[in-house]
Coordinates of C-alpha atoms and ligand atoms in Angstrom, one line a residue:
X389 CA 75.8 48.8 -148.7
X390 CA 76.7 47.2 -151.7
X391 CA 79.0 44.1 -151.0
X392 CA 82.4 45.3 -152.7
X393 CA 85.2 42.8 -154.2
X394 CA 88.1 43.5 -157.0
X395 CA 89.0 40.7 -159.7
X396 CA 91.7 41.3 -162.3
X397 CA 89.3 39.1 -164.9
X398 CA 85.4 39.1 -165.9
X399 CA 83.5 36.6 -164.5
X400 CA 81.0 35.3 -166.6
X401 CA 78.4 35.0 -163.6
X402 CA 77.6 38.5 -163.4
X403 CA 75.9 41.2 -165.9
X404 CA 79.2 43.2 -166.9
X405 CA 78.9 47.2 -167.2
X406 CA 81.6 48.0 -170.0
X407 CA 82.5 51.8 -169.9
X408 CA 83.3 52.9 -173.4
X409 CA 84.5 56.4 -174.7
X410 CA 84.0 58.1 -178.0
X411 CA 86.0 60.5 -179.6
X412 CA 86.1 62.2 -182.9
X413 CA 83.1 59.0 -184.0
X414 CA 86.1 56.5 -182.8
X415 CA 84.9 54.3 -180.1
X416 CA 87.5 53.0 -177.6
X417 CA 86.2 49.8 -175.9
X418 CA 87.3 47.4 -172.8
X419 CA 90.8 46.1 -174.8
X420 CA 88.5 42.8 -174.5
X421 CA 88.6 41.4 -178.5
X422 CA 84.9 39.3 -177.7
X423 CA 83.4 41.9 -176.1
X424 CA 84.4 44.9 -177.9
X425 CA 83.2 43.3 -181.2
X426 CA 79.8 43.5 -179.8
X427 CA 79.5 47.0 -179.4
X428 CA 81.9 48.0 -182.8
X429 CA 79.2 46.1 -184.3
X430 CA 76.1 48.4 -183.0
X431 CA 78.1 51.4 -183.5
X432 CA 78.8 50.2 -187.6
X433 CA 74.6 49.8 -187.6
X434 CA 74.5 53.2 -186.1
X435 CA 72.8 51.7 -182.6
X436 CA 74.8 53.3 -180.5
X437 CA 76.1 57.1 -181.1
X438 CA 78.4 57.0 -178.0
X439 CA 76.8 60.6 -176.5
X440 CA 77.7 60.8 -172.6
X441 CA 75.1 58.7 -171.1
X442 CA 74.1 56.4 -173.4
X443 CA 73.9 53.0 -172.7
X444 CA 73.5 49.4 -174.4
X445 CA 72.4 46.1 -173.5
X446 CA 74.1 42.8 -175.2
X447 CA 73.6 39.5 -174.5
X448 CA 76.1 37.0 -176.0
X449 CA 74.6 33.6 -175.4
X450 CA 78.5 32.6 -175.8
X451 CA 80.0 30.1 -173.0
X452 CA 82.9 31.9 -170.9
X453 CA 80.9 35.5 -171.4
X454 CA 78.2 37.1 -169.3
X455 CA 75.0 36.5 -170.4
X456 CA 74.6 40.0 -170.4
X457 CA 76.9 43.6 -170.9
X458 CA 75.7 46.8 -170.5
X459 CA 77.9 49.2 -172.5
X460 CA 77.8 52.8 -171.5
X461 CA 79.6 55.7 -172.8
X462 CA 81.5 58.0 -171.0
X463 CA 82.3 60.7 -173.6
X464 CA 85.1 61.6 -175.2
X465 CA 87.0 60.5 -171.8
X466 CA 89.7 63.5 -171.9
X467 CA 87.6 65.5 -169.8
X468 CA 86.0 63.0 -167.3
X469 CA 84.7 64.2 -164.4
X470 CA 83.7 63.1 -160.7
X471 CA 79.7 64.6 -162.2
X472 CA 79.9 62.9 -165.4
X473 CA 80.9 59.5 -163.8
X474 CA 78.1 59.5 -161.5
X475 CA 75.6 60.2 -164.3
X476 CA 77.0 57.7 -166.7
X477 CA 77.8 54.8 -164.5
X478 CA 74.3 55.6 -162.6
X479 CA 72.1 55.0 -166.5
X480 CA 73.9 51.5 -166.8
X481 CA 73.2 50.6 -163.0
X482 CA 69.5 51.5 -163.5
X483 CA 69.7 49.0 -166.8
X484 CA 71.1 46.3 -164.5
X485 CA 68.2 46.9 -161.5
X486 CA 65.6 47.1 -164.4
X487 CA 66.7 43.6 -165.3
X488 CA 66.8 42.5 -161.6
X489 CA 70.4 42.0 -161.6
X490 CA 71.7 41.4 -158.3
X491 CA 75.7 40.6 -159.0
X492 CA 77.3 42.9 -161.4
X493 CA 80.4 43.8 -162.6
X494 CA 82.0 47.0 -163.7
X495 CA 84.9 46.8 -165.9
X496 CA 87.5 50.2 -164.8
X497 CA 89.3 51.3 -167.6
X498 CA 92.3 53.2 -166.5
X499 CA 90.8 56.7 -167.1
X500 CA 88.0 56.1 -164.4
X501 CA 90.9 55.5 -161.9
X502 CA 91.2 58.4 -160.4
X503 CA 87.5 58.5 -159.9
X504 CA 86.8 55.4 -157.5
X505 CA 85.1 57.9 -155.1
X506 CA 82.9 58.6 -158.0
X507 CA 81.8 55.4 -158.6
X508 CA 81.4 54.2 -154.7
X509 CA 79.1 57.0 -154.7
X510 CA 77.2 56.0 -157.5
X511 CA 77.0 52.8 -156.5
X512 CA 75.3 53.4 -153.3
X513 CA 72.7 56.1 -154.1
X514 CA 71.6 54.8 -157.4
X515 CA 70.7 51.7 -154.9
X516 CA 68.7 53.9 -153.2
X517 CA 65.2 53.1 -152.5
X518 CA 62.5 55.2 -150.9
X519 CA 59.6 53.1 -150.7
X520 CA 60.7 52.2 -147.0
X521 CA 56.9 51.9 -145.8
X522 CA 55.8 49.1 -148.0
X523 CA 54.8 45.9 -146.5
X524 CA 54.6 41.9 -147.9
X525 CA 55.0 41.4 -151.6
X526 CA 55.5 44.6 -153.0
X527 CA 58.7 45.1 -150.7
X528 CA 60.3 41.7 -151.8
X529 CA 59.7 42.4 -155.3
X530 CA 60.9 45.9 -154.5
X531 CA 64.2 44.2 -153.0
X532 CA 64.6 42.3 -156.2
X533 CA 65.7 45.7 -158.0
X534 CA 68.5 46.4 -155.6
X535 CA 72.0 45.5 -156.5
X536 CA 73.6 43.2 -153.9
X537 CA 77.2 42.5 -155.0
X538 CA 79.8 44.0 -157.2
X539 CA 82.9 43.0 -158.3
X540 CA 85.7 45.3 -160.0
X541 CA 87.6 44.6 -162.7
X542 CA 90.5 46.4 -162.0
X543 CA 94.3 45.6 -161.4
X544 CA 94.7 49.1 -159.5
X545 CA 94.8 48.1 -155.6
X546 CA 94.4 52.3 -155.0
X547 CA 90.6 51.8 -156.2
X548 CA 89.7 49.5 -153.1
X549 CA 90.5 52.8 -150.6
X550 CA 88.4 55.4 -152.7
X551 CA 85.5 53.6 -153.7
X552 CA 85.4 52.2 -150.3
X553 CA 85.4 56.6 -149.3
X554 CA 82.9 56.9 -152.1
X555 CA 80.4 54.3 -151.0
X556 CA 80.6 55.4 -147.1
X557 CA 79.4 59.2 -148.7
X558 CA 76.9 57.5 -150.8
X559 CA 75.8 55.4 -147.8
X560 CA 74.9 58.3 -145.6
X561 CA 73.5 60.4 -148.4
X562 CA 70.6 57.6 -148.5
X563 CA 70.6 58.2 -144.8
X564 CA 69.7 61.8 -145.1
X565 CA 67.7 61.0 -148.1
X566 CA 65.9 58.4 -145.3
X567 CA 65.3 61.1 -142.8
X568 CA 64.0 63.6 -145.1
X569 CA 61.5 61.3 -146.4
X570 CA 60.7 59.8 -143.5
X571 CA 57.1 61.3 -142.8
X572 CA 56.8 64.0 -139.9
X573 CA 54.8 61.1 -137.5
X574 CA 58.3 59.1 -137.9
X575 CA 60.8 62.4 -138.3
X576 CA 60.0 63.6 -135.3
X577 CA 61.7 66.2 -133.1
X578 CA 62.4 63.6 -130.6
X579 CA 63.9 61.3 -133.8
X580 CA 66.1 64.0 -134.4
X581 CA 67.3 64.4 -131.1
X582 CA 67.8 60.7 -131.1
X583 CA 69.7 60.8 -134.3
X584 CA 72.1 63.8 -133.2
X585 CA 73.0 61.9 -129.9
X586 CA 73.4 58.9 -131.6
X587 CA 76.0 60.6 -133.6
X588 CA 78.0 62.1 -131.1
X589 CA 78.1 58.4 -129.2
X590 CA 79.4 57.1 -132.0
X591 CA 82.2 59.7 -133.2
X592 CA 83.0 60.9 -129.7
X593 CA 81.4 64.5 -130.0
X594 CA 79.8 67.2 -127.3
X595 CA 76.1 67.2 -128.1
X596 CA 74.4 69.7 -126.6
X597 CA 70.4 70.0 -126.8
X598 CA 68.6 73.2 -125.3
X599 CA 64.8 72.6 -125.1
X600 CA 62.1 74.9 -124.0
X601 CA 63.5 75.7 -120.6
X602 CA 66.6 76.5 -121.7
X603 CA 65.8 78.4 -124.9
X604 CA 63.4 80.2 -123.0
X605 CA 66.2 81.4 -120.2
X606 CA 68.7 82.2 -123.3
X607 CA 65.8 84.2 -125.0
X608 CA 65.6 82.6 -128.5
X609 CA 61.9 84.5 -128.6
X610 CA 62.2 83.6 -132.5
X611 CA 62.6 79.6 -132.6
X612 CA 60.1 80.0 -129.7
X613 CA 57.6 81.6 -131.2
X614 CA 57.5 78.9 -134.8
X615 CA 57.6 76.6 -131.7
X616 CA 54.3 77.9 -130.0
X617 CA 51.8 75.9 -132.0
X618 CA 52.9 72.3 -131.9
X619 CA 52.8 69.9 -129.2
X620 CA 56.4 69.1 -129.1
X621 CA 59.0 70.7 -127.9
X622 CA 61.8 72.9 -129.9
X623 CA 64.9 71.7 -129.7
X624 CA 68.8 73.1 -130.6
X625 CA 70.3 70.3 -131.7
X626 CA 74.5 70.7 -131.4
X627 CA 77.5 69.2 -131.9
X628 CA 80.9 69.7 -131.9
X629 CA 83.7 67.9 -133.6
X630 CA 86.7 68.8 -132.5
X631 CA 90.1 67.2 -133.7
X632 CA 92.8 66.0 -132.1
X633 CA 95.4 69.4 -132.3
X634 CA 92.4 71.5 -133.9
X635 CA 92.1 73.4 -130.5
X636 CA 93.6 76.9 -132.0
X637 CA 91.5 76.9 -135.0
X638 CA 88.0 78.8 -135.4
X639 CA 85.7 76.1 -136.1
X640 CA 82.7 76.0 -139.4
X641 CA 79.7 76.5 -138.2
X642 CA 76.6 74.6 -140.4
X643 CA 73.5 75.5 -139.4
X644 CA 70.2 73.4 -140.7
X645 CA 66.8 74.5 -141.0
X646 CA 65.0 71.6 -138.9
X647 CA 61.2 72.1 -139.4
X648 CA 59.9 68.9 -139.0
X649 CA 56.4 70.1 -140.8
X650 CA 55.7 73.1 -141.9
X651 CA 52.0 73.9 -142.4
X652 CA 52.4 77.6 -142.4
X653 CA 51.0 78.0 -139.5
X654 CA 47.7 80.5 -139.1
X655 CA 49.4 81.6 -142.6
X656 CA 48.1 78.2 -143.5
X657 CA 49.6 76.8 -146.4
X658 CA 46.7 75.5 -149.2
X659 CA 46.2 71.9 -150.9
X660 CA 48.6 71.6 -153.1
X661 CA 51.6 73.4 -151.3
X662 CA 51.5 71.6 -148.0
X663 CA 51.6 68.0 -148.7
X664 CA 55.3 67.9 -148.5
X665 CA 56.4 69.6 -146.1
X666 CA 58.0 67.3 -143.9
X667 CA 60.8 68.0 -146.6
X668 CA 61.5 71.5 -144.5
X669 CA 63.7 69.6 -142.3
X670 CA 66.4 68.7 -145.4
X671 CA 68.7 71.4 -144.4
X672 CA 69.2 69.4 -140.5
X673 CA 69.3 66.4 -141.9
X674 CA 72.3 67.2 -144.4
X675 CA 73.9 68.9 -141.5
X676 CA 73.2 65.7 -139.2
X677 CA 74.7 63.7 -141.9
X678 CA 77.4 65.4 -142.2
X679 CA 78.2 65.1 -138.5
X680 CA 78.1 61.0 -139.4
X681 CA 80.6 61.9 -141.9
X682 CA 83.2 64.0 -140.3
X683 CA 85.2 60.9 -138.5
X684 CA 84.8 58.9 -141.4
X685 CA 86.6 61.2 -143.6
X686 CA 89.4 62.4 -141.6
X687 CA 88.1 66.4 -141.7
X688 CA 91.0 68.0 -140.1
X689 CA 89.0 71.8 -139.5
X690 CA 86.8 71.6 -136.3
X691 CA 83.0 71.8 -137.1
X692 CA 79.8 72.6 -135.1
X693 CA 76.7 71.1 -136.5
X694 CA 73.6 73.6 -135.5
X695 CA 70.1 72.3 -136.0
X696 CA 67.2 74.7 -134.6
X697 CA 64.2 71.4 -134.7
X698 CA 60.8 72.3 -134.4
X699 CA 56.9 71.8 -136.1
X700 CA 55.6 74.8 -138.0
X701 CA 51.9 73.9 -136.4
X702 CA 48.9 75.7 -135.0
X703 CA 46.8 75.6 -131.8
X704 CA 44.8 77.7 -129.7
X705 CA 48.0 79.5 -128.7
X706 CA 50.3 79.7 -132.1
X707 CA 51.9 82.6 -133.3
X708 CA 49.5 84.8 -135.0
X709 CA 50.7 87.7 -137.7
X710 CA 51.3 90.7 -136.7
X711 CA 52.9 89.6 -132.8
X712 CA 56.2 91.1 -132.2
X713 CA 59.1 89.0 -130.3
X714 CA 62.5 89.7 -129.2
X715 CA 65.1 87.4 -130.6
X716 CA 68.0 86.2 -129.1
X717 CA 69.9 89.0 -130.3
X718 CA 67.8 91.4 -129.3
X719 CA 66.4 92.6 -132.3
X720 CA 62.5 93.3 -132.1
X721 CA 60.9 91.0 -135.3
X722 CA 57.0 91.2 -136.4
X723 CA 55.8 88.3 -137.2
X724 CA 53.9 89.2 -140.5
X725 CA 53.5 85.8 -141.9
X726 CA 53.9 82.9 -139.9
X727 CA 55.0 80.6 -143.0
X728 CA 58.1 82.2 -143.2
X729 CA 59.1 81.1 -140.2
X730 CA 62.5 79.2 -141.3
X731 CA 64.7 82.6 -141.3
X732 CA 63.0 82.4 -137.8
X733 CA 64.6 79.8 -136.6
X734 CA 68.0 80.1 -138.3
X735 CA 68.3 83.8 -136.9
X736 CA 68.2 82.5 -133.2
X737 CA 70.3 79.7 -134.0
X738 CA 73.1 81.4 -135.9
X739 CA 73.1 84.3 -133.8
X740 CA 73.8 82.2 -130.6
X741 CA 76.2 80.2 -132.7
X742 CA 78.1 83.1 -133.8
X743 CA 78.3 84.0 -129.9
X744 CA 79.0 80.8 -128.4
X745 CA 81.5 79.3 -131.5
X746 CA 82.9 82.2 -132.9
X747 CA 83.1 81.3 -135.8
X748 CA 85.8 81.3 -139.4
X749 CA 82.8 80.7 -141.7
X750 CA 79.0 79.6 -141.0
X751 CA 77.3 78.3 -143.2
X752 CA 73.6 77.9 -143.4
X753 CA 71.5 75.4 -145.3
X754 CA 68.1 75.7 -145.4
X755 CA 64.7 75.3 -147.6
X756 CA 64.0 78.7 -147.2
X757 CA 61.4 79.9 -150.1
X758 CA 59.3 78.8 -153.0
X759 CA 60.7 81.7 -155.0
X760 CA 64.4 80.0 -155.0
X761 CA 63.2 77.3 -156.3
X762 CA 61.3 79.4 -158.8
X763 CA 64.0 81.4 -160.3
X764 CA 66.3 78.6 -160.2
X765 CA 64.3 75.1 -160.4
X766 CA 65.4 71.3 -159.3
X767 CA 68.9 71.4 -160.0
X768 CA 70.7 74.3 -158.3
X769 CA 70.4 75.9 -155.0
X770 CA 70.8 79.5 -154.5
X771 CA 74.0 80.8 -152.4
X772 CA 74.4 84.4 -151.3
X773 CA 76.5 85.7 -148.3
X774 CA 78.9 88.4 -147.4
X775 CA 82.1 86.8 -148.6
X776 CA 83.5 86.3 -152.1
X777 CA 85.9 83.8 -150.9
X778 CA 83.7 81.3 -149.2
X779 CA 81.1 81.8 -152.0
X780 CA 84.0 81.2 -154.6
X781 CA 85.0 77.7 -153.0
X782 CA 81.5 76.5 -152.2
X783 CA 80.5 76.7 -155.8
X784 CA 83.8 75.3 -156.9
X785 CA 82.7 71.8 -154.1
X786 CA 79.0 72.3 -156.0
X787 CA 80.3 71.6 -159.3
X788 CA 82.6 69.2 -158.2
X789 CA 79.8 67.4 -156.6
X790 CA 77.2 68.0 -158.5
X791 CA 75.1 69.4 -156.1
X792 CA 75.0 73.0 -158.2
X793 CA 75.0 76.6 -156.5
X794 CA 73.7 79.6 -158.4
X795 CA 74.4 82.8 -156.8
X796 CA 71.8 85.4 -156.4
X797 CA 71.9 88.7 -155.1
X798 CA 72.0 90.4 -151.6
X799 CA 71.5 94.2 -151.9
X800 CA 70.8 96.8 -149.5
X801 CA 67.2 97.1 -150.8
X802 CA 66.3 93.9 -149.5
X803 CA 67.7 94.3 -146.1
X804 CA 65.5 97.6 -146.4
X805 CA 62.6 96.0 -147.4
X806 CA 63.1 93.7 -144.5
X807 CA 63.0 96.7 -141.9
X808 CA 59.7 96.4 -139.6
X809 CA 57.2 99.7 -139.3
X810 CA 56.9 99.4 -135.6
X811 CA 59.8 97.1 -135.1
X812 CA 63.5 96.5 -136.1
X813 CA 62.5 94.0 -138.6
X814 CA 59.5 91.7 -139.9
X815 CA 59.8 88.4 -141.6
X816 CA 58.3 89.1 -144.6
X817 CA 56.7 92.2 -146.6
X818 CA 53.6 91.9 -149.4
X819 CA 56.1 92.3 -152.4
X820 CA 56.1 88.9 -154.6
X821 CA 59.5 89.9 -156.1
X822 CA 62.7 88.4 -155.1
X823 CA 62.0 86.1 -152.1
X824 CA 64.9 84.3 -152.2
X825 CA 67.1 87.2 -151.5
X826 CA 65.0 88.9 -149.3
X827 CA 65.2 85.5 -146.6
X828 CA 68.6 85.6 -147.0
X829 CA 68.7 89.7 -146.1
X830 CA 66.7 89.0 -143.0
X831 CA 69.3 86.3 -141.8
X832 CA 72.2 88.9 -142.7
X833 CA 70.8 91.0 -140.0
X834 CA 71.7 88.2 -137.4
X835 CA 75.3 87.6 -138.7
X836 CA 77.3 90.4 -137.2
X837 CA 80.6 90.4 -138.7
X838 CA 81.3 86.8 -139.3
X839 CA 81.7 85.4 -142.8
X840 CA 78.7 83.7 -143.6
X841 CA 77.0 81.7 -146.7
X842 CA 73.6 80.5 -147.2
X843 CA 72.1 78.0 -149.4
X844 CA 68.7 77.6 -149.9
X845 CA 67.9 74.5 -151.0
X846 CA 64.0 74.8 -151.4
X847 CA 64.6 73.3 -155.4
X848 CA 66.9 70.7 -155.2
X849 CA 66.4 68.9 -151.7
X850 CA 63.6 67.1 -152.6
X851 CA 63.2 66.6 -156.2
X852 CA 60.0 65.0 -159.2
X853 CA 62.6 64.9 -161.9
X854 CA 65.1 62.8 -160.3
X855 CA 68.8 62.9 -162.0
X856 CA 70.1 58.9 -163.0
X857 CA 71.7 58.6 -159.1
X858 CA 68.5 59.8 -157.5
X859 CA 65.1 59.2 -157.1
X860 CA 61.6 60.6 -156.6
X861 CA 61.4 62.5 -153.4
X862 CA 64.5 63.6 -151.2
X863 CA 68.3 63.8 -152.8
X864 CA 70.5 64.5 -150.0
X865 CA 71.5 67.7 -151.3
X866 CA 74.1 69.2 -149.7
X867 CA 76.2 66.3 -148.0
X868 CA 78.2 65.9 -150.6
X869 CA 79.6 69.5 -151.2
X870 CA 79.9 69.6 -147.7
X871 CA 81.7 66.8 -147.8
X872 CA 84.2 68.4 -150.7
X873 CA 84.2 71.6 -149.3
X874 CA 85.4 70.5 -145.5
X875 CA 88.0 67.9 -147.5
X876 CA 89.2 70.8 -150.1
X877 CA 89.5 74.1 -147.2
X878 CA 92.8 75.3 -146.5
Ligands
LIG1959 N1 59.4 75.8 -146.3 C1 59.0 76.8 -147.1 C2 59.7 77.0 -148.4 C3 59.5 75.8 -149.4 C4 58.6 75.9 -150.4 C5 60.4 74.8 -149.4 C6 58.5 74.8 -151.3 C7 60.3 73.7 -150.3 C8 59.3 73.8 -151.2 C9 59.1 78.1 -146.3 O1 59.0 78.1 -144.9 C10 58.1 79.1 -146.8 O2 56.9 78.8 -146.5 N2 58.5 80.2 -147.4 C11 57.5 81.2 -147.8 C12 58.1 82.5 -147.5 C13 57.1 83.7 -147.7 C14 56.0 83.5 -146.7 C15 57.9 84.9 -147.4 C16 57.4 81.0 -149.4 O3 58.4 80.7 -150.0 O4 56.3 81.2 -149.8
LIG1960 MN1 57.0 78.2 -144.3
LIG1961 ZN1 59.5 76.2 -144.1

């Protein structure tokens, strides 16, 4: 983490990030005469429009300044917001890391205040750095780019509290961003297992994992058979966080796809679509994270973390299409294409969980299909469920968050669509149209009557156009709104 200090003056040592605002072509600098001259100046030449985002480098040369400022505009500052904090302060960062600035300073004017969280977060994951398999000089040269120290210059001793809250969320964002990009020889079922356990040592929680013996007495036929293939083990990964006096209260369930690689199995996926698919465990890993967070953050609702782990891999004795199982509900699925074997796994998983946990709301994250991410790109997930309410305050945490929902449609044709010839159901059906909700219909049939959402994060979890706090490769979608959502639910 980034080591954290607060100073009511500017140091000269450090490269300075100046926050400005701009409203009605009027800029509003630091209240520092020598330093807002500089940027007045730029503005007068028309350098510097002051659009949301924008950013400037100075560099005085004058004794008693820093050598260098990066001014960046926040907007018209009336309507700041946790998202627009994180994308502005996150373009000056990336100016400070580009000019291998180590110690850095970030003025706070008083309207960021209430947004310490905001910047902790930013903080952290614009540090990130993915490249975690390089060796010798490229990874000290690599180091060189990360910021080491920052000091705030800031009179308000609240700050210290929530950008200390913002950083530990950053901070275990990267670590989901680390397991999702880990590689599926590192990510392994086993590492997973290890993770989860590791988690519940540390915070105190019942983990619970159920490999093959077990699944196989309990009759999860479905995480079985995406299991049959691959020379490891399935796992269910649990855990249960239970607060003190929380004993009454129905818990949230979150349950994350774990597919450690998915290579379609005998529906084998092609070049071009296969390559990263160690990225199908995202929905897990946000859920694991989250169970690091829980503690941390005070989350007074009880919460069981469900994470059905397994390859998607073929052998002599895989899954082939057409095979019909019984799932743990005992509900007869054909298997008509092995590469949509995610619903698979979640079906077993939340329909135990709804059993065991009974639950207030579950909550399923999960990259589910290529059409979400189709219809609705990088930047938002997709959410459908059966319930308005949880829908409602989800979306509310995504914006607040940044990690965006869209919601798309569950109907009664796709639930019909997912009916099986021969059997109750089948995983998938030849039409090309509306993948996403037809994943999500399949699951429904596995909820019973408990309130359920489900995000498919196939777009966003793992990204090529990164936003400024992220980078190539995985995001950590999902964390955060989880984070907002637990903190925000009545
Ligand atoms: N893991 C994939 C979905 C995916 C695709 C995630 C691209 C991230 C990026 C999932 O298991 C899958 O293969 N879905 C199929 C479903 C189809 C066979 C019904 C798909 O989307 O093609
Ligand atoms: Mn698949
Ligand atoms: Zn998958």
């Amino acid at each position: 983490m980034v080591s954290l200090s607060f100073s009511p003056k500017i140091s000269s040592k450090n490269l300075l990030i100046a926050p400005v605002f701009f409203h009605k072509k009027k800029l509003t600098g630091i209240g520092v005469k020598g330093i807002d001259a500089l940027i007045e100046e730029r503005v007068k030449e028309k350098d510097f429009s002051g659009h949301e985002g924008e950013t400037l480098a100075r560099f005085p040369e004058r004794s008693g300044m820093p050598s260098e400022i990066v001014f960046v505009s926040l907007g018209n500052g009336e309507k700041l917001t946790h998202a627009k904090v994180l994308s502005s302060l996150a373009k000056a960062l990336r100016v400070a890391q580009h000019h291998k600035k180590q110690a850095i300073s970030i003025f706070v004017p008083k309207q960021m205040n209430q947004f310490g969280q905001a910047i902790g977060e930013t903080l952290e994951m614009t540090n990130y750095q993915p490249a975690k398999f390089k060796t010798g000089k490229e990874k000290s040269s690599l180091a060189k780019h990360a910021i080491k120290t920052c000091v705030l210059i800031t009179r308000d001793k609240k700050l210290r509290e929530s950008v200390k809250k913002g950083q530990t969320i950053g901070d275990t964002t990267n670590d989901v961003r680390d397991w999702v990009n880990a590689p599926p020889n590192v990510a392994t079922p086993e590492f997973m297992e290890e993770k989860v356990r590791e988690i519940g040592k540390q915070n105190g929680y019942k983990v619970t994992v159920l490999k093959k013996k077990e699944l196989e007495k309990l009759g999860m036929g479905l995480l079985l058979a995406v299991n049959r293939g691959s020379a490891k083990e399935a796992r269910l990964l649990i855990y249960e966080y239970r607060p003190a006096g929380s004993e009454k209260i129905q818990p949230i369930v979150l349950v994350g796809k774990g597919i450690i690689f998915d290579s379609g199995g005998y529906n084998l996926k092609p070049s071009g679509y296969i390559e990263n698919m160690h990225l199908d465990m995202a929905g897990a890993a946000a859920v694991a994270g989250m169970g690091q967070l829980l503690t941390k953050l005070k989350i007074k609702h009880p919460v069981i973390g469900v994470m059905p782990i397994t390859e998607n891999c073929i052998d002599a004795t895989a899954t082939k299409p057409s095979e019909i199982v019984i799932s743990y509900s005992g509900k007869t699925v054909e298997i008509t294409n092995t590469d949509a074997e995610g619903r698979l796994v979640l079906a077993d998983a939340i329909a135990y969980a709804v059993k065991q946990y009974k639950p207030r709301y579950v909550i399923d994250i999960a990259t589910l299909t290529g059409a979400c991410m189709v219809a609705l790109g990088e930047q938002f997930a997709g959410v459908l469920g059966n319930d308005r309410e949880l829908i409602k305050s989800l979306k509310k945490s995504g914006r607040a968050t940044d990690d965006l929902l869209w919601e798309l449609p569950l109907h009664p044709a796709f639930s019909k669509a997912m009916k099986g010839e021969i059997s109750d159901l089948q995983n998938s059906e030849p039409g090309r149209y509306a993948g996403a909700s037809k994943g999500a219909a399949f699951i429904k049939e596995f909820i019973g009557k408990a309130k359920w959402a489900h995000l498919d994060i196939a777009g966003p979890a793992y990204t090529t156009m990164p936003k400024a706090y992220e980078q190539k490769r995985a995001t950590g979608f999902g964390l955060r709104l989880f984070a907002h959502f637990l903190e925000h639910l009545k």
